[in-house]
């Protein structure tokens, strides 16, 4: 765990600035030897245990990450080997902070097709590896982590509606534009962000996609028991909930303890709220993510 005070000893910032601008109090940072697949492995084991199934019962593995272990093989394949779940298809989805809602929607549609019965969906990130630790405007915002869910074929409960979007013309406001070429990194290997542009777009598209998703199943924001937006910062969460007319008491907020963990943020928040007893079987939960690309989407689930 790394507190804001810890960061203040590395860069010119303060606990007060970070808390008031972002709501973040602390973040977890992976040890140097820990990869995205290691965090994913721990999250997957907990999800399997909660679902009461074995890794061998899985017939699909999807990992959402923008900080994969390697260029290839995919982190999903590395995870599959760690789980000992050989043979089922395994692949990564790269949609940055919207990665988990993308992966969940893909898994749901694969299951609906009848081709697969039990899918493991993981969001996992080690964003600490792509941060410029001398850039106080970005390094204070992110953390490392992983969260996982199991989806199983059933009439209900489950995903009621989902919508995904992307607009590549906004790529420049949030990117890590480095490349590997001839054994060397070319371009900029660190995360760069126009914070204010991201803020404005994020609040707008989260509100729009939430309403679009609810409309598909003739629901209103008032029908939502719990809103889980991407945990970027508390001001984006507050503004999104306010625009939707959903009270802060129904909005799951874990950015204070995890910071922004990109594709891991929504499943981590879901895990916290299920384990502390707030989210219960039968609850209607709206997950909404937005990330670099720009990518965004929402999934409305009955737990
Ligand atoms: N500590 C202290 N001062 C800082 C820090 C810091 N960590 N970072 C920036 N500052 C300073 C700046 O240098 C600037 O100083 P100046 O006025 O002397 O030039 C001042 O604070 C204001 O900087 P801004 O960048 O204008 O600060 P802003 O009020 O916009 O807040 C923030 C920055 C928190 C990033 C805000 O833009 C924001 O919330 N953006 C949303 C983006 C976000 O959360 N991104 C996460 C990833 S994107 C995603 O997940 C979808």
Coordinates of C-alpha atoms and ligand atoms in Angstrom, one line a residue:
X1 CA 0.0 0.0 0.0
X2 CA 1.2 3.5 -0.8
X3 CA -0.3 6.5 0.9
X4 CA -0.5 10.0 -0.5
X5 CA 2.1 11.0 2.0
X6 CA 4.4 8.3 0.6
X7 CA 4.0 9.9 -2.9
X8 CA 4.7 13.4 -1.5
X9 CA 8.1 12.1 -0.5
X10 CA 8.8 11.2 -4.2
X11 CA 7.1 14.1 -6.2
X12 CA 6.0 17.6 -5.5
X13 CA 2.5 16.9 -4.2
X14 CA 0.6 16.7 -1.0
X15 CA -2.1 14.6 0.7
X16 CA -4.4 17.6 0.7
X17 CA -4.1 18.2 -3.1
X18 CA -4.6 14.6 -4.0
X19 CA -7.6 14.1 -1.6
X20 CA -9.4 17.3 -2.6
X21 CA -8.9 16.9 -6.4
X22 CA -9.4 13.2 -6.7
X23 CA -10.7 11.6 -3.5
X24 CA -7.8 9.2 -3.5
X25 CA -6.3 8.4 -0.1
X26 CA -4.0 5.5 -1.0
X27 CA -3.3 3.0 -3.8
X28 CA -1.7 -0.5 -4.0
X29 CA 1.4 -0.9 -6.0
X30 CA 2.6 -4.4 -7.2
X31 CA 6.0 -5.6 -6.2
X32 CA 8.6 -5.4 -8.9
X33 CA 8.3 -9.1 -9.6
X34 CA 4.5 -9.2 -9.8
X35 CA 2.9 -9.2 -13.2
X36 CA -0.7 -8.5 -14.3
X37 CA -1.2 -12.3 -14.6
X38 CA -0.1 -12.8 -10.9
X39 CA -2.8 -10.3 -9.7
X40 CA -5.3 -11.8 -12.1
X41 CA -4.5 -15.3 -10.7
X42 CA -5.3 -14.2 -7.2
X43 CA -8.5 -12.5 -8.2
X44 CA -9.5 -15.6 -10.4
X45 CA -8.9 -18.0 -7.5
X46 CA -11.2 -15.9 -5.3
X47 CA -13.9 -15.7 -8.0
X48 CA -13.7 -19.5 -8.6
X49 CA -14.0 -20.1 -4.8
X50 CA -17.0 -17.7 -4.5
X51 CA -18.7 -19.4 -7.5
X52 CA -17.9 -22.9 -6.1
X53 CA -16.4 -24.2 -9.3
X54 CA -13.0 -25.5 -10.3
X55 CA -10.7 -23.9 -13.0
X56 CA -11.2 -27.1 -15.0
X57 CA -14.9 -26.2 -15.3
X58 CA -14.2 -23.0 -17.2
X59 CA -14.7 -23.0 -21.0
X60 CA -13.7 -19.4 -21.7
X61 CA -11.2 -16.9 -20.2
X62 CA -11.2 -13.2 -21.1
X63 CA -8.7 -10.8 -19.5
X64 CA -9.1 -7.0 -19.8
X65 CA -5.7 -5.3 -19.4
X66 CA -3.7 -2.5 -20.9
X67 CA -0.6 -3.6 -19.0
X68 CA -0.1 -7.2 -20.2
X69 CA 2.8 -9.4 -19.0
X70 CA 4.2 -9.6 -22.5
X71 CA 3.5 -8.4 -26.1
X72 CA 2.5 -12.1 -26.5
X73 CA 1.4 -14.6 -25.3
X74 CA -1.7 -12.9 -24.0
X75 CA -2.1 -12.4 -20.2
X76 CA -5.2 -14.6 -20.5
X77 CA -3.0 -17.5 -21.7
X78 CA -0.5 -16.9 -19.0
X79 CA -3.3 -16.9 -16.5
X80 CA -4.9 -20.0 -18.0
X81 CA -1.6 -21.9 -17.4
X82 CA -1.4 -20.6 -13.8
X83 CA -4.9 -21.8 -13.2
X84 CA -4.3 -25.2 -14.9
X85 CA -7.4 -24.7 -17.1
X86 CA -5.8 -25.9 -20.4
X87 CA -7.7 -26.0 -23.7
X88 CA -10.5 -23.5 -23.2
X89 CA -10.1 -20.3 -25.4
X90 CA -8.3 -17.5 -23.6
X91 CA -7.7 -14.0 -24.9
X92 CA -7.1 -10.4 -23.9
X93 CA -9.3 -7.3 -24.5
X94 CA -7.6 -4.0 -24.7
X95 CA -10.0 -1.2 -24.0
X96 CA -8.1 0.5 -21.2
X97 CA -10.4 1.7 -18.3
X98 CA -13.5 0.4 -20.2
X99 CA -11.9 -3.0 -20.6
X100 CA -13.9 -4.8 -18.0
X101 CA -17.3 -3.7 -19.4
X102 CA -16.1 -4.7 -22.9
X103 CA -14.9 -8.1 -21.7
X104 CA -18.1 -8.7 -19.7
X105 CA -20.2 -7.9 -22.7
X106 CA -18.2 -10.2 -25.0
X107 CA -18.4 -13.0 -22.5
X108 CA -22.2 -12.5 -22.1
X109 CA -22.7 -12.6 -25.9
X110 CA -20.5 -15.7 -26.2
X111 CA -22.5 -17.5 -23.5
X112 CA -25.8 -16.3 -25.1
X113 CA -24.6 -17.9 -28.4
X114 CA -24.7 -21.3 -26.6
X115 CA -21.0 -21.9 -27.4
X116 CA -19.8 -21.6 -23.8
X117 CA -21.2 -22.2 -20.4
X118 CA -18.8 -20.8 -17.8
X119 CA -16.6 -17.8 -18.5
X120 CA -14.0 -16.2 -16.3
X121 CA -13.7 -12.4 -16.9
X122 CA -10.8 -10.6 -15.2
X123 CA -9.7 -7.0 -15.1
X124 CA -6.1 -6.7 -14.1
X125 CA -3.5 -3.9 -14.3
X126 CA -0.1 -2.9 -13.2
X127 CA -0.4 0.8 -14.3
X128 CA 2.5 1.6 -11.9
X129 CA 4.8 0.3 -14.7
X130 CA 3.7 2.8 -17.3
X131 CA 3.6 5.9 -15.0
X132 CA 6.1 8.7 -15.3
X133 CA 6.9 8.9 -11.6
X134 CA 8.3 12.5 -12.1
X135 CA 4.9 13.7 -13.5
X136 CA 2.8 14.7 -10.5
X137 CA -0.2 15.3 -12.8
X138 CA -0.6 11.6 -13.5
X139 CA 1.4 9.4 -11.1
X140 CA -0.8 10.2 -8.1
X141 CA -4.0 9.0 -9.9
X142 CA -3.4 5.3 -10.5
X143 CA -2.9 2.0 -8.6
X144 CA -2.4 -1.7 -9.4
X145 CA -5.0 -4.4 -8.8
X146 CA -7.3 -7.1 -10.3
X147 CA -10.9 -8.2 -10.0
X148 CA -12.7 -11.1 -11.5
X149 CA -16.2 -12.5 -12.0
X150 CA -17.6 -15.9 -13.3
X151 CA -20.5 -15.8 -15.7
X152 CA -22.5 -19.0 -16.2
X153 CA -25.3 -19.9 -18.6
X154 CA -28.7 -19.5 -16.9
X155 CA -32.1 -18.0 -17.7
X156 CA -31.7 -15.5 -14.9
X157 CA -30.2 -13.6 -13.2
X158 CA -27.6 -12.0 -15.4
X159 CA -26.9 -9.3 -17.9
X160 CA -30.1 -7.5 -18.9
X161 CA -28.6 -5.0 -21.4
X162 CA -25.3 -3.6 -22.5
X163 CA -23.9 -1.0 -24.9
X164 CA -20.3 -0.4 -26.0
X165 CA -18.8 2.6 -27.9
X166 CA -15.5 3.9 -29.0
X167 CA -14.2 7.1 -30.7
X168 CA -10.6 6.9 -31.8
X169 CA -10.5 10.5 -32.8
X170 CA -10.0 11.3 -29.0
X171 CA -6.9 9.1 -28.7
X172 CA -4.6 12.0 -28.0
X173 CA -6.2 13.0 -24.6
X174 CA -5.3 9.8 -22.9
X175 CA -2.6 7.5 -24.2
X176 CA 0.7 5.6 -23.7
X177 CA 2.1 6.2 -27.1
X178 CA 5.3 4.1 -27.0
X179 CA 6.3 1.3 -29.3
X180 CA 8.8 -1.5 -29.3
X181 CA 10.9 -1.6 -32.4
X182 CA 14.2 -3.4 -33.0
X183 CA 14.6 -4.2 -29.3
X184 CA 14.2 -0.6 -28.2
X185 CA 11.3 1.5 -27.0
X186 CA 10.5 4.3 -29.4
X187 CA 8.1 7.2 -28.7
X188 CA 6.9 7.9 -25.2
X189 CA 6.3 4.8 -23.0
X190 CA 4.5 6.6 -20.2
X191 CA 0.9 7.4 -19.7
X192 CA 0.0 11.0 -20.8
X193 CA -3.3 12.7 -20.2
X194 CA -5.2 15.9 -20.7
X195 CA -7.0 15.7 -17.4
X196 CA -9.6 18.4 -18.0
X197 CA -10.5 17.1 -21.5
X198 CA -10.9 13.5 -20.0
X199 CA -13.0 14.8 -17.2
X200 CA -15.5 16.6 -19.4
X201 CA -15.8 13.7 -21.9
X202 CA -15.9 11.0 -19.2
X203 CA -18.9 12.6 -17.4
X204 CA -20.8 13.1 -20.6
X205 CA -20.4 9.7 -22.1
X206 CA -20.9 7.8 -18.8
X207 CA -24.3 9.5 -18.4
X208 CA -25.2 8.9 -22.1
X209 CA -24.3 5.3 -22.2
X210 CA -25.9 4.5 -18.8
X211 CA -29.2 5.9 -20.1
X212 CA -28.8 4.2 -23.5
X213 CA -28.3 0.8 -21.7
X214 CA -31.2 1.2 -19.3
X215 CA -33.5 2.2 -22.2
X216 CA -32.8 -1.1 -23.9
X217 CA -34.6 -2.9 -21.1
X218 CA -37.1 -0.1 -20.5
X219 CA -35.5 0.9 -17.2
X220 CA -34.8 4.3 -15.7
X221 CA -31.9 5.5 -13.5
X222 CA -34.5 5.2 -10.6
X223 CA -34.6 1.4 -11.2
X224 CA -30.9 1.1 -10.4
X225 CA -30.1 -0.4 -7.0
X226 CA -26.3 0.2 -7.4
X227 CA -24.2 2.3 -9.7
X228 CA -20.6 1.2 -10.2
X229 CA -18.8 3.7 -12.5
X230 CA -15.2 3.4 -13.4
X231 CA -13.3 4.5 -10.4
X232 CA -11.2 7.3 -12.0
X233 CA -11.7 10.0 -9.4
X234 CA -14.4 11.0 -6.9
X235 CA -15.4 14.1 -8.8
X236 CA -16.1 12.1 -12.0
X237 CA -18.1 9.6 -9.9
X238 CA -20.1 12.4 -8.1
X239 CA -20.8 14.3 -11.3
X240 CA -21.9 11.1 -13.2
X241 CA -24.2 10.0 -10.3
X242 CA -25.6 13.6 -10.1
X243 CA -26.3 13.8 -13.9
X244 CA -28.1 10.4 -13.7
X245 CA -30.0 11.4 -10.6
X246 CA -28.6 8.5 -8.6
X247 CA -27.9 9.2 -5.0
X248 CA -24.3 9.0 -3.7
X249 CA -25.6 6.4 -1.2
X250 CA -26.3 4.1 -4.2
X251 CA -23.0 4.7 -5.9
X252 CA -20.2 2.3 -5.0
X253 CA -17.0 4.3 -4.4
X254 CA -13.6 2.6 -3.9
X255 CA -11.3 5.1 -5.6
X256 CA -10.3 6.3 -2.1
X257 CA -8.6 3.0 -1.3
X258 CA -7.6 1.7 -4.7
X259 CA -7.1 4.9 -6.8
X260 CA -7.7 4.4 -10.6
X261 CA -6.9 0.8 -11.4
X262 CA -8.2 1.0 -15.0
X263 CA -9.7 -2.3 -16.2
X264 CA -9.6 -3.6 -12.6
X265 CA -11.6 -0.7 -11.0
X266 CA -15.1 -1.9 -11.7
X267 CA -14.6 -5.6 -10.6
X268 CA -12.7 -4.4 -7.6
X269 CA -15.5 -2.1 -6.6
X270 CA -18.1 -4.9 -7.2
X271 CA -16.1 -7.3 -5.1
X272 CA -15.9 -4.8 -2.2
X273 CA -19.6 -4.1 -2.3
X274 CA -20.6 -7.8 -2.6
X275 CA -18.3 -8.9 0.2
X276 CA -19.4 -6.1 2.6
X277 CA -23.0 -7.1 2.0
X278 CA -24.3 -4.0 0.2
X279 CA -24.9 -5.7 -3.1
X280 CA -27.1 -8.8 -2.7
X281 CA -28.7 -11.4 -5.0
X282 CA -31.5 -9.9 -7.0
X283 CA -30.0 -6.3 -7.0
X284 CA -29.9 -4.4 -10.2
X285 CA -26.4 -3.0 -10.8
X286 CA -25.3 -0.6 -13.5
X287 CA -21.6 -0.9 -14.4
X288 CA -20.3 2.0 -16.6
X289 CA -16.7 2.4 -17.8
X290 CA -14.7 4.9 -19.8
X291 CA -11.1 4.9 -20.9
X292 CA -8.4 5.7 -23.4
X293 CA -9.3 5.2 -27.0
X294 CA -11.7 6.8 -26.2
X295 CA -13.7 3.7 -25.2
X296 CA -16.9 3.6 -23.1
X297 CA -19.7 1.3 -22.3
X298 CA -22.2 0.1 -19.7
X299 CA -23.6 -3.3 -18.6
X300 CA -26.8 -3.5 -16.6
X301 CA -26.8 -6.7 -14.5
X302 CA -29.2 -8.4 -12.2
X303 CA -27.0 -10.1 -9.6
Ligands
LIG1 N1 0.0 17.8 -6.7 C1 0.0 19.1 -6.5 N2 -0.2 20.0 -7.6 C2 -0.6 19.4 -8.7 C3 -0.6 18.0 -8.9 C4 -0.3 17.2 -7.8 N3 -0.3 15.8 -7.9 N4 -0.9 17.8 -10.2 C5 -1.1 19.0 -10.8 N5 -0.9 19.9 -9.9 C6 -1.0 21.4 -10.1 C7 -0.7 21.8 -11.5 O1 0.7 21.9 -11.8 C8 -1.4 23.1 -11.6 O2 -0.6 24.1 -11.0 P1 -0.5 25.6 -11.7 O3 -1.9 26.1 -11.5 O4 0.5 26.2 -10.8 O5 -0.1 25.4 -13.1 C9 -2.6 22.9 -10.7 O6 -2.3 21.8 -9.9 C10 -3.9 22.6 -11.5 O7 -3.6 21.6 -12.4 P2 -4.7 21.0 -13.3 O8 -4.2 19.9 -14.1 O9 -5.4 22.2 -14.0 O10 -5.7 20.4 -12.2 P3 -7.1 20.0 -12.3 O11 -7.9 20.8 -11.4 O12 -7.6 19.8 -13.7 O13 -7.1 18.6 -11.6 C11 -7.1 16.2 -12.4 C12 -6.3 17.5 -12.3 C13 -7.3 15.8 -10.9 C14 -6.3 15.2 -13.1 C15 -8.4 16.6 -13.1 O14 -8.2 17.2 -14.3 C16 -9.2 15.4 -13.3 O15 -9.8 14.9 -12.4 N6 -9.3 14.9 -14.5 C17 -9.9 13.7 -14.8 C18 -9.0 12.8 -15.4 C19 -8.8 11.5 -14.6 O16 -9.2 11.3 -13.6 N7 -8.0 10.7 -15.3 C20 -7.8 9.4 -14.8 C21 -7.5 8.6 -16.0 S1 -8.7 8.7 -17.2 C22 -9.8 7.5 -16.9 O17 -9.7 6.7 -16.1 C23 -10.9 7.5 -17.9

